[in-house]
């Protein structure tokens, strides 16, 4: 049990306008009781409006002025991880891709960092203003440009359409050359909304693994669609994959649909 520490938190109410991506927002959930965590760093009530952005919260305690030791922050992070496990909500844990204690608080990296997801975390896990969130809100324009066929290499989706509830989509890269094509595990997804393309947030952490597609061979890649995080709607989507062909980096692109 971590040492009890007295702390005073300012009460602020700052309205914050947030952009929303077409249909790519979190669903609200009913309130439920969850086990308490023994930590006075967590506030016991909504002393800060949950519409206050992290950039404003940082004004409460400028960097380096937090009255907590690194040991206390590490213990606080441990208590939050225990709380997450006790809550047992897979949507929450699946949306978290990084976490760690900092000198001025704790930080969670989210696949979808929107007001709804932050509110869900603060309602079920902790309402402490020492928590910071990073990640995309699903409104980042996609500026990638690619081709589906170049220099004897081409890409196709394994199927032209996948269900909106599908966990994954699969794509095949064919190498019709006499030399190998090099690539890795990373990829980018995009979705179309009102004639414009936006990046579909995914887990940005990939294992560093080199993949060689042999001459006159093919390789199948899998992309996670995160239907428990994204309310994926019917429509057009894109899969981008960077490969190296004869020492030249090329971006391959495959269109597919969810329906």
Short mmCIF file of C-alpha atoms in Angstrom, two decimals:
data_model
loop_
_atom_site.label_atom_id
_atom_site.label_comp_id
_atom_site.label_asym_id
_atom_site.label_seq_id
_atom_site.Cartn_x
_atom_site.Cartn_y
_atom_site.Cartn_z
CA UNK A 1 0.00 0.00 0.00
CA UNK A 2 1.48 3.31 -1.03
CA UNK A 3 2.10 6.07 1.53
CA UNK A 4 -0.85 8.39 2.02
CA UNK A 5 -0.04 11.80 0.64
CA UNK A 6 -2.02 14.97 1.08
CA UNK A 7 -2.62 16.95 -2.06
CA UNK A 8 -4.85 19.84 -3.02
CA UNK A 9 -6.19 20.02 -6.53
CA UNK A 10 -7.62 23.13 -8.11
CA UNK A 11 -11.16 22.91 -9.42
CA UNK A 12 -11.39 24.17 -12.97
CA UNK A 13 -14.15 24.20 -15.49
CA UNK A 14 -12.90 24.95 -18.98
CA UNK A 15 -15.10 23.95 -21.92
CA UNK A 16 -13.18 22.20 -24.65
CA UNK A 17 -14.42 21.71 -28.21
CA UNK A 18 -13.21 18.47 -29.77
CA UNK A 19 -13.45 17.35 -33.39
CA UNK A 20 -15.32 14.15 -34.18
CA UNK A 21 -14.46 11.71 -36.99
CA UNK A 22 -17.34 10.31 -39.03
CA UNK A 23 -18.69 7.39 -36.96
CA UNK A 24 -15.22 6.69 -35.50
CA UNK A 25 -16.08 7.65 -31.96
CA UNK A 26 -16.44 5.55 -28.81
CA UNK A 27 -19.82 4.38 -27.58
CA UNK A 28 -21.01 5.44 -24.14
CA UNK A 29 -21.53 2.81 -21.47
CA UNK A 30 -23.71 2.69 -18.33
CA UNK A 31 -22.15 3.45 -15.00
CA UNK A 32 -21.14 0.51 -12.87
CA UNK A 33 -19.51 -0.04 -9.51
CA UNK A 34 -15.89 -1.19 -9.49
CA UNK A 35 -13.43 -1.98 -6.73
CA UNK A 36 -11.81 1.04 -5.11
CA UNK A 37 -8.07 1.64 -5.18
CA UNK A 38 -6.30 2.81 -2.06
CA UNK A 39 -4.59 5.98 -3.30
CA UNK A 40 -5.08 9.56 -2.18
CA UNK A 41 -3.54 10.68 -5.48
CA UNK A 42 -6.87 9.70 -7.01
CA UNK A 43 -9.55 12.27 -6.37
CA UNK A 44 -12.72 10.85 -4.81
CA UNK A 45 -15.12 13.05 -6.75
CA UNK A 46 -15.28 14.92 -10.00
CA UNK A 47 -13.30 17.89 -8.71
CA UNK A 48 -12.15 18.72 -12.22
CA UNK A 49 -14.49 19.00 -15.16
CA UNK A 50 -13.78 16.11 -17.51
CA UNK A 51 -13.95 18.55 -20.43
CA UNK A 52 -10.70 20.15 -19.27
CA UNK A 53 -7.99 19.28 -21.82
CA UNK A 54 -4.64 17.93 -20.67
CA UNK A 55 -2.91 21.08 -21.91
CA UNK A 56 -4.95 23.11 -19.42
CA UNK A 57 -4.47 20.61 -16.61
CA UNK A 58 -0.71 21.05 -16.99
CA UNK A 59 -1.17 24.68 -15.86
CA UNK A 60 -2.25 23.42 -12.45
CA UNK A 61 1.17 21.93 -11.82
CA UNK A 62 3.76 23.16 -14.34
CA UNK A 63 6.38 20.58 -15.27
CA UNK A 64 8.78 19.97 -12.43
CA UNK A 65 6.53 21.44 -9.73
CA UNK A 66 4.54 18.33 -8.80
CA UNK A 67 4.70 17.58 -5.08
CA UNK A 68 5.27 13.84 -5.64
CA UNK A 69 8.38 11.70 -5.81
CA UNK A 70 9.18 9.38 -8.72
CA UNK A 71 8.53 6.47 -6.35
CA UNK A 72 5.05 7.82 -5.61
CA UNK A 73 4.29 8.21 -9.32
CA UNK A 74 5.47 4.66 -10.02
CA UNK A 75 3.30 3.36 -7.18
CA UNK A 76 0.38 5.37 -8.54
CA UNK A 77 0.86 3.79 -11.98
CA UNK A 78 0.94 0.34 -10.37
CA UNK A 79 -2.35 1.10 -8.62
CA UNK A 80 -3.93 2.22 -11.90
CA UNK A 81 -2.86 -0.99 -13.64
CA UNK A 82 -4.37 -2.97 -10.77
CA UNK A 83 -7.54 -0.94 -11.12
CA UNK A 84 -7.70 -1.65 -14.87
CA UNK A 85 -7.36 -5.35 -14.18
CA UNK A 86 -10.07 -5.20 -11.52
CA UNK A 87 -12.44 -3.33 -13.83
CA UNK A 88 -12.01 -6.07 -16.43
CA UNK A 89 -13.25 -4.06 -19.42
CA UNK A 90 -11.47 -5.39 -22.56
CA UNK A 91 -12.43 -2.29 -24.52
CA UNK A 92 -10.46 -0.13 -22.12
CA UNK A 93 -7.40 -2.36 -22.06
CA UNK A 94 -7.43 -2.90 -25.85
CA UNK A 95 -7.45 0.86 -26.39
CA UNK A 96 -4.32 1.36 -24.24
CA UNK A 97 -1.08 0.77 -26.14
CA UNK A 98 1.46 2.43 -23.82
CA UNK A 99 1.59 3.51 -20.18
CA UNK A 100 4.21 4.85 -17.83
CA UNK A 101 5.00 7.12 -14.91
CA UNK A 102 6.55 10.55 -15.53
CA UNK A 103 8.05 13.17 -13.25
CA UNK A 104 4.86 15.22 -13.48
CA UNK A 105 2.22 12.48 -13.61
CA UNK A 106 1.34 9.28 -15.43
CA UNK A 107 0.61 8.85 -19.12
CA UNK A 108 -1.54 6.47 -21.13
CA UNK A 109 -1.17 6.18 -24.90
CA UNK A 110 -4.51 5.40 -26.53
CA UNK A 111 -5.42 4.15 -29.97
CA UNK A 112 -8.44 6.46 -29.85
CA UNK A 113 -7.89 9.52 -27.68
CA UNK A 114 -11.30 11.18 -27.71
CA UNK A 115 -13.45 12.81 -25.04
CA UNK A 116 -15.62 9.68 -24.85
CA UNK A 117 -12.65 7.36 -24.27
CA UNK A 118 -11.06 9.66 -21.70
CA UNK A 119 -14.40 9.95 -19.87
CA UNK A 120 -14.78 6.16 -19.87
CA UNK A 121 -11.32 5.76 -18.35
CA UNK A 122 -11.88 8.47 -15.73
CA UNK A 123 -15.27 7.04 -14.79
CA UNK A 124 -14.17 3.43 -14.45
CA UNK A 125 -10.51 3.71 -13.44
CA UNK A 126 -9.48 7.08 -11.99
CA UNK A 127 -10.50 10.73 -12.13
CA UNK A 128 -7.07 12.01 -11.09
CA UNK A 129 -5.79 15.15 -12.86
CA UNK A 130 -2.31 13.60 -12.74
CA UNK A 131 -3.31 11.34 -15.64
CA UNK A 132 -2.39 12.42 -19.18
CA UNK A 133 -3.56 10.85 -22.43
CA UNK A 134 -1.90 10.76 -25.85
CA UNK A 135 -3.07 9.36 -29.17
CA UNK A 136 -5.17 10.18 -32.22
CA UNK A 137 -8.77 11.38 -32.20
CA UNK A 138 -9.46 9.85 -35.63
CA UNK A 139 -9.62 13.16 -37.53
CA UNK A 140 -6.09 13.19 -38.99
CA UNK A 141 -6.25 13.58 -42.80
CA UNK A 142 -4.54 10.78 -44.69
CA UNK A 143 -1.93 12.24 -47.05
CA UNK A 144 -0.38 8.95 -48.12
CA UNK A 145 -0.36 8.15 -51.82
CA UNK A 146 0.21 4.64 -53.11
CA UNK A 147 -0.22 2.30 -56.04
CA UNK A 148 -1.56 -1.22 -56.31
CA UNK A 149 0.83 -2.35 -59.07
CA UNK A 150 4.38 -1.23 -59.85
CA UNK A 151 7.72 -2.66 -60.95
CA UNK A 152 6.40 -6.21 -61.07
CA UNK A 153 4.91 -6.06 -57.58
CA UNK A 154 1.22 -5.71 -56.83
CA UNK A 155 -1.17 -5.91 -53.88
CA UNK A 156 -4.80 -7.03 -53.57
CA UNK A 157 -7.18 -7.56 -50.64
CA UNK A 158 -7.84 -11.24 -50.03
CA UNK A 159 -11.50 -10.33 -50.37
CA UNK A 160 -13.02 -7.17 -51.89
CA UNK A 161 -15.16 -6.63 -48.77
CA UNK A 162 -15.08 -7.64 -45.11
CA UNK A 163 -17.84 -7.44 -42.45
CA UNK A 164 -17.92 -4.27 -40.35
CA UNK A 165 -17.52 -6.53 -37.32
CA UNK A 166 -14.40 -8.20 -38.72
CA UNK A 167 -11.39 -8.22 -36.40
CA UNK A 168 -8.94 -8.30 -39.31
CA UNK A 169 -8.55 -7.76 -43.02
CA UNK A 170 -5.99 -9.64 -45.10
CA UNK A 171 -3.96 -8.54 -48.10
CA UNK A 172 -1.66 -10.36 -50.52
CA UNK A 173 1.49 -8.89 -52.07
CA UNK A 174 2.68 -10.67 -55.21
CA UNK A 175 6.28 -10.51 -56.35
CA UNK A 176 6.61 -11.25 -60.07
CA UNK A 177 10.23 -10.11 -60.15
CA UNK A 178 13.47 -12.09 -60.30
CA UNK A 179 14.72 -10.61 -57.02
CA UNK A 180 13.36 -10.35 -53.50
CA UNK A 181 11.08 -7.59 -52.19
CA UNK A 182 11.77 -6.40 -48.64
CA UNK A 183 9.23 -5.11 -46.12
CA UNK A 184 8.22 -5.28 -42.44
CA UNK A 185 5.16 -5.61 -40.23
CA UNK A 186 4.04 -1.96 -40.08
CA UNK A 187 1.12 -0.63 -42.11
CA UNK A 188 -1.37 2.24 -42.20
CA UNK A 189 -5.15 2.17 -42.55
CA UNK A 190 -7.43 4.93 -43.80
CA UNK A 191 -11.19 5.42 -44.12
CA UNK A 192 -13.27 7.65 -46.39
CA UNK A 193 -15.73 10.18 -45.00
CA UNK A 194 -17.65 12.64 -47.20
CA UNK A 195 -15.18 12.18 -50.04
CA UNK A 196 -12.10 12.74 -47.86
CA UNK A 197 -9.63 10.25 -46.45
CA UNK A 198 -8.63 10.07 -42.79
CA UNK A 199 -6.14 7.89 -40.93
CA UNK A 200 -7.84 5.08 -39.03
CA UNK A 201 -5.99 4.94 -35.68
CA UNK A 202 -4.31 1.63 -34.89
CA UNK A 203 -1.69 0.39 -32.45
CA UNK A 204 1.44 2.18 -33.72
CA UNK A 205 3.79 -0.30 -32.04
CA UNK A 206 5.11 -3.00 -34.34
CA UNK A 207 7.80 -5.62 -33.84
CA UNK A 208 10.92 -4.91 -35.86
CA UNK A 209 10.89 -7.87 -38.22
CA UNK A 210 12.27 -7.96 -41.74
CA UNK A 211 10.20 -9.87 -44.29
CA UNK A 212 11.51 -11.00 -47.68
CA UNK A 213 9.03 -11.85 -50.44
CA UNK A 214 10.83 -14.30 -52.67
CA UNK A 215 10.88 -14.02 -56.46
CA UNK A 216 7.74 -15.35 -58.15
CA UNK A 217 6.11 -15.71 -54.73
CA UNK A 218 3.55 -13.94 -52.54
CA UNK A 219 3.05 -12.97 -48.91
CA UNK A 220 -0.18 -12.44 -46.96
CA UNK A 221 -0.41 -9.57 -44.46
CA UNK A 222 -3.02 -9.11 -41.75
CA UNK A 223 -4.34 -5.72 -40.58
CA UNK A 224 -6.23 -5.30 -37.31
CA UNK A 225 -9.48 -3.32 -37.63
CA UNK A 226 -10.25 -2.94 -33.87
CA UNK A 227 -14.07 -3.18 -34.12
CA UNK A 228 -14.33 -3.02 -30.30
CA UNK A 229 -12.65 0.41 -30.43
CA UNK A 230 -13.85 1.78 -33.77
CA UNK A 231 -17.55 1.60 -34.61
CA UNK A 232 -16.44 0.82 -38.18
CA UNK A 233 -19.13 1.86 -40.61
CA UNK A 234 -19.85 0.48 -44.08
CA UNK A 235 -17.75 2.25 -46.68
CA UNK A 236 -14.38 2.51 -48.38
CA UNK A 237 -11.10 1.82 -46.60
CA UNK A 238 -7.45 1.63 -47.62
CA UNK A 239 -4.43 -0.43 -46.60
CA UNK A 240 -0.98 1.13 -47.12
CA UNK A 241 2.20 -0.94 -47.06
CA UNK A 242 5.75 0.29 -47.64
CA UNK A 243 8.08 -2.12 -49.45
CA UNK A 244 11.57 -1.92 -50.86
CA UNK A 245 11.96 -2.87 -54.52
CA UNK A 246 15.49 -2.95 -55.91
CA UNK A 247 16.62 -0.53 -53.18
CA UNK A 248 13.72 1.89 -53.82
CA UNK A 249 11.00 2.47 -51.21
CA UNK A 250 7.52 2.18 -52.67
CA UNK A 251 4.11 2.58 -50.99
CA UNK A 252 1.62 -0.05 -52.06
CA UNK A 253 -2.08 0.67 -51.57
CA UNK A 254 -5.10 -1.63 -51.62
CA UNK A 255 -8.71 -0.43 -51.53
CA UNK A 256 -11.32 -2.52 -49.74
CA UNK A 257 -14.77 -2.16 -48.27
CA UNK A 258 -16.52 -2.88 -44.99
CA UNK A 259 -20.16 -3.84 -45.26
#
